[in-house]
Amino acid sequence: MTVTAGAPVDALTPVDHLALVDEHAAHNYSSLPVVLSRGEGAWVTDIDGRRYLDCLAAYSAVNFGHGNPRILAAARIQLDRVTLTSRAFGHDQLGPFCAELAALVGKQMVLPMNTGAEAVESAVKVARKWGYQVKGVPAGQASIVVAGGNFHGRTTTIISFSDDPDARADFGPYTPGFRIVAFGDADALADAIDETTVAVLLEPVQGEAGVILPPPGYLAAVRELCTRTGTLFIADEIQSGLARTGATLACQHYAVTPDVILLGKALGGGVVPVSAVVADAEVLGVLRPGQHGSTFGGNPLACAVGREVVSMLATGEYQSRANLLGATLRAGLDALVGHGVTTVRSLGLWAAVDIDPALGTGREACERLLAHGVLAKDTHGSTVRLAPPLVVEADEIGFAVDALGTVLADMAG
Ligand SMILES: Cc1ncc(COP(=O)(O)O)c(C=O)c1O
């Protein structure tokens, strides 16, 4: 079908929208068949006016809810001032944003970027430069150790150290310089670190893998190994960070302090892409003018939104909500074990359930949840993730859990 440029979208039916996407958008996603047009708090509405509880929250980019009034107000003020200057010039939001974000996580400096993948890429570059200039690794030999089952984004370098065949196949040649060891295996990590190793890069909780928590003592062992070998511990908190797990950083649950913290998603308040590499000057200070950059990274609108997010996080309110409501979600999901759910994993308001494969796939469960007014996302065949915005209420969590119970009972036939 054809559409006229700029024509109002209201005339299009859901079928029209799905057809347009199928014909004209690259097929790199297999979205659930829903066409959303509005969002408020934990809820989204499709073009026919049907409401759904958003239990994905854009992979935690919408931690503060759709249309959060504080974030929108900050964005609106900045929209009327200046939105983009490039880093060729200074502006009045950059310094405050970097200082406030660094203080929130106890570091000195921020390298602002846009998407999560850019933050990871930037950290890889910074770690390599730090390795050559500070650690004294011989030129061209820097290695970075990562975990099996990782998800750090989609660029060519990042998929070079993924072990997911879908993410990698036919995208080579791959970037060298990475070693993969099993997540949770501190002995394997110790064996993989040598004098060329500049960093260990990990998600403290593996999100895309299905909310996989680190085994007891693992992150502390990673910290100890990195300290002992003079290796940077880079924590990818792009999905786990900024209150989702009930703490500002997931690492705080395990009482470990990484050298480099990667943030993204929720940092943009669900409004703009904002990501950051956060570290001390000893690490980020290796970058000199001209060695790294981004036209949009650290733009005034992004910084203004990011500052509002930081100030909302500074009160601890959202972290508390994630803890409290996470307990409600966990209790509800635990009650489904044996009723179509085999395993529940969660931290804060971030949960994954493994569905009994005899009943069907995670995708099928998500399609059925859609019909019950709940949007959730499957992963790895039989897992369904639940991560509603942190503004969700306890009764809304009950609504989602009840829907999942009904869906599983239906699937059991
Ligand atoms: C832990 C982690 N790192 C990095 C990324 C990549 O972020 P983006 O999609 O913004 O590039 C993601 C996205 O899901 C993620 O979960």
Coordinates of C-alpha atoms and ligand atoms in Angstrom, one line a residue:
M1 CA 0.0 0.0 0.0
T2 CA 1.1 3.6 -0.4
V3 CA 0.8 6.6 1.9
T4 CA 1.2 10.3 1.2
A5 CA 4.1 11.9 3.0
G6 CA 2.7 13.9 6.0
A7 CA -0.8 12.5 5.7
P8 CA -2.5 12.0 9.1
V9 CA -2.1 8.5 10.5
D10 CA -5.6 8.4 12.0
A11 CA -7.1 7.2 8.7
L12 CA -5.0 4.0 8.8
T13 CA -6.4 0.8 10.3
P14 CA -4.2 -1.6 12.4
V15 CA -4.0 -3.9 9.3
D16 CA -2.8 -1.0 7.3
H17 CA -0.1 -0.3 9.8
L18 CA 1.1 -3.8 10.1
A19 CA 1.2 -4.1 6.3
L20 CA 3.3 -0.9 6.0
V21 CA 5.7 -2.1 8.5
D22 CA 5.9 -5.5 6.8
E23 CA 6.5 -4.0 3.4
H24 CA 8.7 -1.0 4.3
A25 CA 10.5 -1.6 7.6
A26 CA 13.4 -4.0 7.7
H27 CA 12.4 -7.3 9.3
N28 CA 14.9 -7.2 12.2
Y29 CA 12.1 -7.4 14.8
S30 CA 9.2 -9.8 15.1
S31 CA 7.0 -7.4 17.1
L32 CA 3.7 -8.4 18.7
P33 CA 0.8 -7.4 16.4
V34 CA -0.2 -4.3 18.3
V35 CA -0.2 -0.7 17.0
L36 CA 0.3 1.7 20.0
S37 CA -0.4 5.4 19.8
R38 CA -0.4 6.6 23.4
G39 CA 1.2 5.9 26.7
E40 CA 0.6 7.2 30.3
G41 CA 2.4 5.8 33.4
A42 CA 2.5 2.0 33.2
W43 CA -0.2 1.9 30.5
V44 CA -0.2 2.1 26.7
T45 CA -3.1 2.4 24.3
D46 CA -3.5 1.1 20.8
I47 CA -5.1 2.9 17.9
D48 CA -8.4 1.3 18.6
G49 CA -8.4 2.6 22.1
R50 CA -7.5 -0.8 23.8
R51 CA -5.3 -0.4 26.9
Y52 CA -2.4 -2.6 27.8
L53 CA -0.2 -2.8 30.9
D54 CA 3.3 -2.3 29.7
C55 CA 5.3 -5.1 31.3
L56 CA 8.4 -4.5 29.2
A57 CA 8.9 -0.7 29.7
A58 CA 11.0 -0.6 26.5
Y59 CA 13.6 -2.9 28.0
S60 CA 13.7 -0.6 31.1
A61 CA 14.1 2.6 29.1
V62 CA 10.7 3.7 30.5
N63 CA 11.5 3.0 34.2
F64 CA 9.8 6.2 35.2
G65 CA 6.6 5.6 33.2
H66 CA 5.3 6.8 29.9
G67 CA 4.9 10.6 29.8
N68 CA 6.4 11.1 33.3
P69 CA 5.3 14.7 34.1
R70 CA 8.7 15.7 35.7
I71 CA 10.7 14.4 32.7
L72 CA 8.3 15.9 30.2
A73 CA 8.5 19.3 32.0
A74 CA 12.3 19.2 31.9
A75 CA 12.2 18.3 28.2
R76 CA 9.7 21.0 27.3
I77 CA 11.7 23.7 29.0
Q78 CA 14.8 22.6 27.2
L79 CA 12.9 22.3 23.8
D80 CA 12.2 26.0 24.1
R81 CA 15.8 26.9 24.9
V82 CA 18.3 25.0 22.7
T83 CA 18.3 21.3 21.7
L84 CA 21.5 20.7 19.8
T85 CA 24.8 22.5 19.7
S86 CA 27.3 19.7 19.0
R87 CA 30.3 19.3 21.2
A88 CA 32.1 21.8 19.1
F89 CA 30.7 24.4 21.5
G90 CA 29.8 24.3 25.2
H91 CA 26.3 24.6 26.6
D92 CA 24.8 25.1 30.0
Q93 CA 23.4 21.6 30.6
L94 CA 26.6 19.5 29.9
G95 CA 28.7 20.3 33.0
P96 CA 25.8 20.0 35.5
F97 CA 24.7 16.7 33.8
C98 CA 28.1 15.1 34.0
A99 CA 28.8 16.3 37.5
E100 CA 25.4 15.2 38.8
L101 CA 25.5 11.8 37.1
A102 CA 29.1 11.1 38.2
A103 CA 28.1 12.0 41.8
L104 CA 25.0 9.7 41.7
V105 CA 27.2 6.7 41.1
G106 CA 30.3 7.8 43.0
K107 CA 32.7 8.5 40.1
Q108 CA 34.5 11.6 38.8
M109 CA 33.8 11.8 35.0
V110 CA 31.2 11.0 32.4
L111 CA 31.5 10.4 28.7
P112 CA 28.0 11.1 27.3
M113 CA 26.8 9.1 24.3
N114 CA 23.4 8.2 23.0
T115 CA 22.5 4.5 22.7
G116 CA 23.6 1.6 24.9
A117 CA 25.7 0.1 22.2
E118 CA 27.6 3.3 21.8
A119 CA 28.4 3.4 25.5
V120 CA 29.7 -0.2 25.3
E121 CA 31.8 0.6 22.1
S122 CA 33.2 3.7 23.9
A123 CA 34.1 1.7 26.9
V124 CA 36.0 -0.8 24.8
K125 CA 38.0 2.0 23.2
V126 CA 38.7 3.7 26.6
A127 CA 39.7 0.4 28.2
R128 CA 42.1 -0.4 25.3
K129 CA 43.7 3.1 25.4
W130 CA 43.9 2.8 29.2
G131 CA 45.6 -0.6 28.8
Y132 CA 48.2 0.8 26.5
Q133 CA 48.9 4.1 28.2
V134 CA 48.4 3.2 31.9
K135 CA 48.7 -0.6 32.3
G136 CA 51.5 -0.9 29.7
V137 CA 50.0 -3.6 27.5
P138 CA 52.2 -4.1 24.3
A139 CA 50.7 -2.3 21.3
G140 CA 47.9 -4.0 19.5
Q141 CA 47.5 -6.8 22.1
A142 CA 44.8 -5.6 24.4
S143 CA 42.3 -8.3 25.4
I144 CA 38.9 -8.0 27.1
V145 CA 37.2 -10.8 28.9
V146 CA 33.4 -11.1 28.6
A147 CA 30.7 -13.6 29.8
G148 CA 28.9 -16.2 27.9
G149 CA 25.3 -15.4 27.2
N150 CA 26.1 -11.7 27.2
F151 CA 24.0 -9.0 25.5
H152 CA 25.8 -5.7 25.1
G153 CA 24.2 -4.4 21.8
R154 CA 24.3 -4.9 18.1
T155 CA 27.4 -3.2 16.5
T156 CA 29.9 -5.2 14.6
T157 CA 32.5 -5.1 17.5
I158 CA 29.9 -6.0 20.1
I159 CA 28.4 -9.0 18.2
S160 CA 32.0 -10.2 17.8
F161 CA 32.0 -11.2 21.5
S162 CA 28.4 -12.5 21.5
D163 CA 27.8 -16.2 21.6
D164 CA 24.3 -15.9 20.2
P165 CA 24.3 -17.4 16.7
D166 CA 21.4 -15.1 15.6
A167 CA 23.3 -12.0 16.7
R168 CA 26.5 -13.2 14.9
A169 CA 25.9 -15.3 11.9
D170 CA 26.9 -13.8 8.6
F171 CA 28.0 -10.5 10.1
G172 CA 31.8 -11.4 10.1
P173 CA 34.6 -10.7 9.9
Y174 CA 34.6 -10.1 13.6
T175 CA 36.6 -7.7 15.8
P176 CA 39.4 -9.6 17.6
G177 CA 40.6 -9.0 21.1
F178 CA 37.8 -10.7 23.2
R179 CA 37.7 -13.9 25.3
I180 CA 34.4 -15.4 26.4
V181 CA 34.1 -17.3 29.7
A182 CA 31.0 -18.8 31.4
F183 CA 29.0 -16.2 33.4
G184 CA 29.4 -17.0 37.1
D185 CA 32.6 -19.0 36.8
A186 CA 35.3 -17.1 38.7
D187 CA 37.9 -19.8 38.1
A188 CA 37.4 -19.6 34.3
L189 CA 37.7 -15.8 34.5
A190 CA 40.9 -16.1 36.5
D191 CA 42.4 -18.4 33.8
A192 CA 41.3 -16.0 31.0
I193 CA 43.0 -12.9 32.5
D194 CA 46.6 -12.4 31.5
E195 CA 49.0 -9.5 31.1
T196 CA 47.2 -8.4 27.9
T197 CA 43.9 -8.1 29.6
V198 CA 42.7 -4.5 30.0
A199 CA 39.1 -5.2 31.2
V200 CA 36.5 -7.6 32.3
L201 CA 33.1 -6.5 30.8
L202 CA 30.0 -8.0 32.4
E203 CA 26.3 -7.4 32.9
P204 CA 26.0 -7.8 36.7
V205 CA 22.6 -9.4 36.0
Q206 CA 22.2 -10.8 32.5
G207 CA 19.0 -9.2 31.2
E208 CA 18.5 -10.5 27.7
A209 CA 19.7 -13.9 28.7
G210 CA 16.6 -14.1 30.9
V211 CA 17.4 -12.1 34.1
I212 CA 20.2 -14.4 35.1
L213 CA 21.5 -13.5 38.6
P214 CA 25.2 -13.8 39.4
P215 CA 25.9 -16.8 41.7
P216 CA 26.8 -15.8 45.3
G217 CA 30.3 -14.4 45.6
Y218 CA 30.8 -14.1 41.9
L219 CA 30.9 -10.4 41.5
A220 CA 33.0 -10.0 44.6
A221 CA 35.4 -12.5 43.0
V222 CA 35.4 -10.5 39.8
R223 CA 36.2 -7.4 41.7
E224 CA 39.0 -9.0 43.6
L225 CA 40.5 -10.6 40.4
C226 CA 40.4 -7.2 38.6
T227 CA 42.0 -5.4 41.5
R228 CA 44.7 -8.0 41.9
T229 CA 45.6 -8.1 38.1
G230 CA 45.3 -4.4 37.5
T231 CA 42.3 -4.9 35.1
L232 CA 39.3 -2.6 34.7
F233 CA 36.0 -4.0 35.9
I234 CA 33.4 -2.6 33.5
A235 CA 29.8 -3.2 34.6
D236 CA 27.2 -2.9 31.9
E237 CA 24.3 -1.5 33.9
I238 CA 22.5 -0.2 30.8
Q239 CA 19.4 -2.4 31.6
S240 CA 20.1 -3.3 35.2
G241 CA 20.9 0.2 36.4
L242 CA 18.9 3.2 37.4
A243 CA 16.5 1.7 40.0
R244 CA 15.2 -1.3 38.1
T245 CA 16.6 -3.8 40.5
G246 CA 15.8 -1.8 43.6
A247 CA 19.2 -0.1 43.8
T248 CA 20.7 2.7 41.7
L249 CA 23.1 0.0 40.4
A250 CA 22.6 -3.7 40.5
C251 CA 26.2 -4.0 41.6
Q252 CA 25.2 -2.4 44.9
H253 CA 23.2 -5.5 45.8
Y254 CA 26.5 -7.4 45.7
A255 CA 28.5 -4.7 47.5
V256 CA 30.9 -4.3 44.6
T257 CA 32.2 -1.1 43.0
P258 CA 33.1 -1.4 39.3
D259 CA 35.8 0.8 37.8
V260 CA 33.6 1.7 34.8
I261 CA 29.8 1.9 34.8
L262 CA 27.8 1.9 31.6
L263 CA 24.4 3.5 31.7
G264 CA 21.7 4.0 29.1
K265 CA 18.1 3.3 28.5
A266 CA 16.3 4.9 31.6
L267 CA 18.9 7.7 31.6
G268 CA 16.9 9.2 28.7
G269 CA 13.7 9.1 30.7
G270 CA 11.9 7.3 27.8
V271 CA 12.2 10.5 25.8
V272 CA 15.6 10.7 24.1
P273 CA 18.5 8.2 23.8
V274 CA 21.0 9.0 26.5
S275 CA 23.9 6.8 27.5
A276 CA 27.1 7.3 29.4
V277 CA 30.4 5.8 30.3
V278 CA 31.1 6.8 34.0
A279 CA 34.5 6.3 35.6
D280 CA 37.2 8.1 37.5
A281 CA 39.6 10.5 35.8
E282 CA 42.4 8.0 35.9
V283 CA 40.4 6.0 33.3
L284 CA 38.3 8.4 31.3
G285 CA 41.2 10.9 31.3
V286 CA 43.0 8.9 28.7
L287 CA 40.7 10.4 26.0
R288 CA 42.1 13.5 24.3
P289 CA 40.3 15.9 21.9
G290 CA 39.7 14.3 18.5
Q291 CA 40.0 10.7 19.7
H292 CA 36.3 10.0 20.3
G293 CA 33.0 11.8 19.8
S294 CA 29.4 11.9 18.8
T295 CA 27.4 14.7 17.1
F296 CA 24.5 14.0 19.4
G297 CA 26.2 12.7 22.6
G298 CA 25.8 15.1 25.5
N299 CA 23.3 17.4 23.6
P300 CA 21.4 20.0 25.6
L301 CA 18.0 18.1 25.4
A302 CA 19.6 14.8 26.4
C303 CA 21.5 16.5 29.3
A304 CA 18.4 18.3 30.6
V305 CA 16.4 15.1 30.6
G306 CA 19.3 13.1 32.1
R307 CA 19.6 15.7 34.9
E308 CA 15.9 15.3 35.8
V309 CA 16.4 11.5 35.8
V310 CA 19.4 11.8 38.1
S311 CA 17.5 14.1 40.4
M312 CA 14.6 11.7 40.6
L313 CA 17.0 8.8 41.4
A314 CA 18.8 10.8 44.0
T315 CA 15.8 10.6 46.4
G316 CA 15.8 6.8 46.4
E317 CA 12.0 6.7 45.8
Y318 CA 12.1 4.7 42.6
Q319 CA 14.6 2.2 44.1
S320 CA 12.3 1.7 47.0
R321 CA 9.3 1.2 44.7
A322 CA 11.2 -1.4 42.7
N323 CA 12.0 -3.3 45.9
L324 CA 8.5 -3.1 47.3
L325 CA 6.6 -3.9 44.1
G326 CA 9.3 -6.4 43.1
A327 CA 8.4 -8.4 46.2
T328 CA 4.7 -8.3 45.2
L329 CA 5.5 -9.4 41.7
R330 CA 7.8 -12.2 42.9
A331 CA 5.2 -13.5 45.3
G332 CA 2.6 -13.6 42.5
L333 CA 4.9 -15.4 40.1
D334 CA 6.1 -17.9 42.7
A335 CA 2.5 -18.9 43.1
L336 CA 2.4 -19.9 39.4
V337 CA 5.3 -22.4 39.8
G338 CA 3.9 -25.8 39.1
H339 CA 1.0 -24.2 37.2
G340 CA 2.8 -23.7 33.9
V341 CA 5.8 -21.9 35.3
T342 CA 8.9 -24.0 36.1
T343 CA 11.3 -21.3 37.4
V344 CA 11.1 -17.7 38.5
R345 CA 14.2 -15.4 38.6
S346 CA 14.0 -11.8 39.8
L347 CA 15.7 -8.8 41.3
G348 CA 13.7 -5.8 42.3
L349 CA 11.0 -5.2 39.7
W350 CA 12.8 -7.2 37.0
A351 CA 11.5 -10.8 36.6
A352 CA 11.7 -13.7 34.2
V353 CA 9.6 -16.9 34.3
D354 CA 10.4 -20.0 32.4
I355 CA 7.3 -21.5 31.0
D356 CA 6.9 -25.3 30.9
P357 CA 7.8 -26.1 27.3
A358 CA 5.1 -28.8 27.2
L359 CA 2.6 -25.9 27.3
G360 CA 4.1 -23.8 24.4
T361 CA 6.6 -21.1 23.8
G362 CA 7.2 -17.8 25.5
R363 CA 6.2 -16.1 22.4
E364 CA 2.8 -17.9 22.4
A365 CA 2.4 -16.8 26.1
C366 CA 3.1 -13.2 25.1
E367 CA 0.6 -13.3 22.2
R368 CA -2.0 -14.6 24.6
L369 CA -1.1 -12.0 27.2
L370 CA -1.6 -9.3 24.6
A371 CA -5.3 -10.5 24.3
H372 CA -5.6 -10.1 28.1
G373 CA -4.2 -6.5 28.0
V374 CA -0.6 -7.2 29.1
L375 CA 2.4 -6.5 27.0
A376 CA 5.4 -8.7 27.8
K377 CA 8.5 -10.0 25.9
D378 CA 9.7 -13.5 25.5
T379 CA 13.4 -14.5 25.3
H380 CA 15.3 -17.7 24.6
G381 CA 12.3 -19.8 23.6
S382 CA 10.4 -20.4 26.8
T383 CA 11.2 -17.4 29.0
V384 CA 8.9 -14.4 29.5
R385 CA 10.2 -11.2 31.1
L386 CA 8.2 -8.9 33.2
A387 CA 9.6 -5.4 33.9
P388 CA 6.8 -2.8 34.2
P389 CA 7.6 0.8 34.7
L390 CA 8.5 1.5 38.3
V391 CA 5.4 3.7 38.7
V392 CA 3.2 0.7 38.4
E393 CA 0.8 0.0 41.4
A394 CA 0.5 -3.3 43.3
D395 CA -3.0 -4.0 42.0
E396 CA -1.7 -3.6 38.4
I397 CA 0.9 -6.1 39.2
G398 CA -1.9 -8.4 40.4
F399 CA -3.6 -7.8 37.1
A400 CA -0.5 -8.9 35.1
V401 CA 0.1 -12.0 37.3
D402 CA -3.6 -13.0 37.0
A403 CA -3.5 -12.6 33.3
L404 CA -0.4 -14.8 33.1
G405 CA -2.1 -17.4 35.3
T406 CA -5.1 -17.4 33.0
V407 CA -3.0 -17.7 29.9
L408 CA -1.0 -20.6 31.3
A409 CA -4.2 -22.4 32.3
D410 CA -5.5 -21.9 28.8
M411 CA -2.3 -23.1 27.3
A412 CA -2.5 -26.2 29.5
G413 CA -5.8 -26.8 27.8
Ligands
LIG1 C1 22.9 -4.8 29.1 C2 22.7 -4.1 27.8 N1 23.8 -3.4 27.2 C3 23.6 -2.8 26.0 C4 22.4 -2.7 25.4 C5 22.3 -2.0 24.1 O1 21.6 -0.9 24.2 P1 21.0 -0.1 22.9 O2 19.9 -1.0 22.4 O3 20.4 1.2 23.4 O4 22.1 0.0 21.9 C6 21.3 -3.4 25.9 C7 20.0 -3.4 25.2 O5 19.1 -4.2 25.5 C8 21.5 -4.1 27.1 O6 20.5 -4.7 27.7

